[in-house]
Amino acid sequence: METLCTRPIYPHLLYYCKEGESLMIEASKPHTGFAEVNGTRLYYEVRGAGHPLLLIHAGIADSRMWDDQFDMFAQHYTVIRYDMRGFGKSAIPPGPFSSHQDVAGLLKFLNVERAYLIGLSFGGRVAIDLTLAHPEMVDALVLGAPHLSGYEPSEQLKRYGAEEDDLFERGDLAAATELNLRMWVDGPHRTPDQVNPAVRERVREMQLHAFNVPVPEDVEEQPLIPPAIMRLDEIQVPTLIIVGDQDVPDFLEISDVVAAGITGARKVVITGTAHLPSMEKPEGFNKIVLDFLNALMR
């Protein structure tokens, strides 16, 4: 006889229990909340059933960038998405912090022992750093145009950073946001009119929101030491790298570095997209990811 029950590992999900075994079934709505982690409150959402899968957003977005993945991936996995400090609904209190340690704290808060990680851009850097700091927590990596700790940026990227800083000092957040759209959404080889306007506006909303969040003066992110660029050969989990052919040269190079540095890593290039393939080409991105992860389950 089957009875409906709950278990502490995923208290937001329901199970049908029979003869000592439990089968997770998808809750009708995502479970949402705030995790008290490392002195801050991180907003998160969980939906689905199956092996835990964590989505880590880019530095120009927040957890909403995964709208085209969240429900679909939840048909196969227990999907978690969250807002990093200072993004979306998450707080950014004063003091030192580490983004990858925040992820470790979030997974522990949710009683998740091991998970697949999908990280895009800065989220990819966070996923890599977490894998190096806590290899026992990671079963596989999907890295979309990942940043890499220890990577020395090009002169082009440094000029972009200086221009962004100048716009901040002048208080022109709208122009700073547009600068980010031109760099990351359009890419170096396309004009704004060649990009899906709905994608540009979604990113504009998320980036402008992040720019308007007050950041305490003494906030400081603690880097991974030694940096990941020196330690890629330590990563032993199945790894997939996805990059758009219209991306910034630095990130095309980083993708090659990561693919060469992690044993067995595979790289896929999605044509006609820049730094956010999951938003520009969600159908293709989702198929590539699910084919990779489903093969691991088999």
mmCIF file with all atom_site columns, N, CA, C and O in Angstrom, residues 18 22 27 57 78 108 120 159 171 175 199 202 221 242 257 287:
data_model
loop_
_atom_site.group_PDB
_atom_site.id
_atom_site.type_symbol
_atom_site.label_atom_id
_atom_site.label_alt_id
_atom_site.label_comp_id
_atom_site.label_asym_id
_atom_site.label_entity_id
_atom_site.label_seq_id
_atom_site.pdbx_PDB_ins_code
_atom_site.Cartn_x
_atom_site.Cartn_y
_atom_site.Cartn_z
_atom_site.occupancy
_atom_site.B_iso_or_equiv
_atom_site.pdbx_formal_charge
_atom_site.auth_seq_id
_atom_site.auth_comp_id
_atom_site.auth_asym_id
_atom_site.auth_atom_id
_atom_site.pdbx_PDB_model_num
ATOM 1  N N  . LYS A 1 18  ? 6.499  3.142  -0.384  1.00 0.00 ? 18  LYS A N  1
ATOM 2  C CA . LYS A 1 18  ? 5.984  1.782  -0.501  1.00 0.00 ? 18  LYS A CA 1
ATOM 3  C C  . LYS A 1 18  ? 7.081  0.806  -0.123  1.00 0.00 ? 18  LYS A C  1
ATOM 4  O O  . LYS A 1 18  ? 8.166  0.848  -0.691  1.00 0.00 ? 18  LYS A O  1
ATOM 5  N N  . SER A 1 22  ? 11.125 5.147  -1.439  1.00 0.00 ? 22  SER A N  1
ATOM 6  C CA . SER A 1 22  ? 10.489 6.437  -1.667  1.00 0.00 ? 22  SER A CA 1
ATOM 7  C C  . SER A 1 22  ? 10.709 6.879  -3.107  1.00 0.00 ? 22  SER A C  1
ATOM 8  O O  . SER A 1 22  ? 11.783 6.727  -3.662  1.00 0.00 ? 22  SER A O  1
ATOM 9  N N  . ALA A 1 27  ? 6.479  18.626 -7.053  1.00 0.00 ? 27  ALA A N  1
ATOM 10 C CA . ALA A 1 27  ? 5.505  19.483 -6.405  1.00 0.00 ? 27  ALA A CA 1
ATOM 11 C C  . ALA A 1 27  ? 4.839  20.341 -7.461  1.00 0.00 ? 27  ALA A C  1
ATOM 12 O O  . ALA A 1 27  ? 5.411  20.648 -8.498  1.00 0.00 ? 27  ALA A O  1
ATOM 13 N N  . HIS A 1 57  ? 23.861 31.625 -11.968 1.00 0.00 ? 57  HIS A N  1
ATOM 14 C CA . HIS A 1 57  ? 23.668 32.635 -13.012 1.00 0.00 ? 57  HIS A CA 1
ATOM 15 C C  . HIS A 1 57  ? 24.928 33.430 -13.318 1.00 0.00 ? 57  HIS A C  1
ATOM 16 O O  . HIS A 1 57  ? 25.917 33.412 -12.582 1.00 0.00 ? 57  HIS A O  1
ATOM 17 N N  . THR A 1 78  ? 15.851 17.424 -9.773  1.00 0.00 ? 78  THR A N  1
ATOM 18 C CA . THR A 1 78  ? 15.486 18.389 -8.744  1.00 0.00 ? 78  THR A CA 1
ATOM 19 C C  . THR A 1 78  ? 16.333 19.635 -8.986  1.00 0.00 ? 78  THR A C  1
ATOM 20 O O  . THR A 1 78  ? 17.530 19.647 -8.712  1.00 0.00 ? 78  THR A O  1
ATOM 21 N N  . LYS A 1 108 ? 24.183 22.743 1.579   1.00 0.00 ? 108 LYS A N  1
ATOM 22 C CA . LYS A 1 108 ? 24.051 22.157 2.916   1.00 0.00 ? 108 LYS A CA 1
ATOM 23 C C  . LYS A 1 108 ? 22.729 22.560 3.555   1.00 0.00 ? 108 LYS A C  1
ATOM 24 O O  . LYS A 1 108 ? 22.073 21.748 4.216   1.00 0.00 ? 108 LYS A O  1
ATOM 25 N N  . LEU A 1 120 ? 27.115 29.715 -15.701 1.00 0.00 ? 120 LEU A N  1
ATOM 26 C CA . LEU A 1 120 ? 27.379 30.491 -16.907 1.00 0.00 ? 120 LEU A CA 1
ATOM 27 C C  . LEU A 1 120 ? 28.182 31.728 -16.562 1.00 0.00 ? 120 LEU A C  1
ATOM 28 O O  . LEU A 1 120 ? 27.849 32.451 -15.614 1.00 0.00 ? 120 LEU A O  1
ATOM 29 N N  . ARG A 1 159 ? 39.887 47.641 -20.848 1.00 0.00 ? 159 ARG A N  1
ATOM 30 C CA . ARG A 1 159 ? 39.292 48.918 -21.297 1.00 0.00 ? 159 ARG A CA 1
ATOM 31 C C  . ARG A 1 159 ? 37.800 48.939 -21.005 1.00 0.00 ? 159 ARG A C  1
ATOM 32 O O  . ARG A 1 159 ? 37.261 49.977 -20.584 1.00 0.00 ? 159 ARG A O  1
ATOM 33 N N  . GLY A 1 171 ? 27.597 58.187 -12.173 1.00 0.00 ? 171 GLY A N  1
ATOM 34 C CA . GLY A 1 171 ? 26.231 57.861 -11.782 1.00 0.00 ? 171 GLY A CA 1
ATOM 35 C C  . GLY A 1 171 ? 25.321 57.522 -12.942 1.00 0.00 ? 171 GLY A C  1
ATOM 36 O O  . GLY A 1 171 ? 24.094 57.520 -12.795 1.00 0.00 ? 171 GLY A O  1
ATOM 37 N N  . ALA A 1 175 ? 23.685 53.981 -18.827 1.00 0.00 ? 175 ALA A N  1
ATOM 38 C CA . ALA A 1 175 ? 24.756 53.817 -19.817 1.00 0.00 ? 175 ALA A CA 1
ATOM 39 C C  . ALA A 1 175 ? 25.647 52.634 -19.459 1.00 0.00 ? 175 ALA A C  1
ATOM 40 O O  . ALA A 1 175 ? 26.114 51.912 -20.346 1.00 0.00 ? 175 ALA A O  1
ATOM 41 N N  . VAL A 1 199 ? 15.598 39.306 -25.438 1.00 0.00 ? 199 VAL A N  1
ATOM 42 C CA . VAL A 1 199 ? 16.739 38.875 -24.631 1.00 0.00 ? 199 VAL A CA 1
ATOM 43 C C  . VAL A 1 199 ? 17.464 40.089 -24.081 1.00 0.00 ? 199 VAL A C  1
ATOM 44 O O  . VAL A 1 199 ? 17.830 40.142 -22.896 1.00 0.00 ? 199 VAL A O  1
ATOM 45 N N  . ARG A 1 202 ? 15.446 41.553 -21.187 1.00 0.00 ? 202 ARG A N  1
ATOM 46 C CA . ARG A 1 202 ? 15.500 40.719 -19.987 1.00 0.00 ? 202 ARG A CA 1
ATOM 47 C C  . ARG A 1 202 ? 16.807 40.945 -19.242 1.00 0.00 ? 202 ARG A C  1
ATOM 48 O O  . ARG A 1 202 ? 16.822 41.092 -18.019 1.00 0.00 ? 202 ARG A O  1
ATOM 49 N N  . GLU A 1 221 ? 35.263 40.061 -1.938  1.00 0.00 ? 221 GLU A N  1
ATOM 50 C CA . GLU A 1 221 ? 35.201 38.635 -2.243  1.00 0.00 ? 221 GLU A CA 1
ATOM 51 C C  . GLU A 1 221 ? 36.571 38.003 -2.052  1.00 0.00 ? 221 GLU A C  1
ATOM 52 O O  . GLU A 1 221 ? 37.586 38.517 -2.525  1.00 0.00 ? 221 GLU A O  1
ATOM 53 N N  . ILE A 1 242 ? 30.114 24.862 -22.965 1.00 0.00 ? 242 ILE A N  1
ATOM 54 C CA . ILE A 1 242 ? 29.293 25.381 -24.056 1.00 0.00 ? 242 ILE A CA 1
ATOM 55 C C  . ILE A 1 242 ? 29.638 26.851 -24.264 1.00 0.00 ? 242 ILE A C  1
ATOM 56 O O  . ILE A 1 242 ? 29.648 27.631 -23.313 1.00 0.00 ? 242 ILE A O  1
ATOM 57 N N  . VAL A 1 257 ? 40.987 26.812 -22.743 1.00 0.00 ? 257 VAL A N  1
ATOM 58 C CA . VAL A 1 257 ? 41.861 26.492 -21.613 1.00 0.00 ? 257 VAL A CA 1
ATOM 59 C C  . VAL A 1 257 ? 41.203 25.467 -20.691 1.00 0.00 ? 257 VAL A C  1
ATOM 60 O O  . VAL A 1 257 ? 41.838 24.488 -20.264 1.00 0.00 ? 257 VAL A O  1
ATOM 61 N N  . LYS A 1 287 ? 18.863 21.037 -25.132 1.00 0.00 ? 287 LYS A N  1
ATOM 62 C CA . LYS A 1 287 ? 19.067 19.691 -25.675 1.00 0.00 ? 287 LYS A CA 1
ATOM 63 C C  . LYS A 1 287 ? 20.497 19.211 -25.415 1.00 0.00 ? 287 LYS A C  1
ATOM 64 O O  . LYS A 1 287 ? 20.715 18.054 -25.028 1.00 0.00 ? 287 LYS A O  1
#
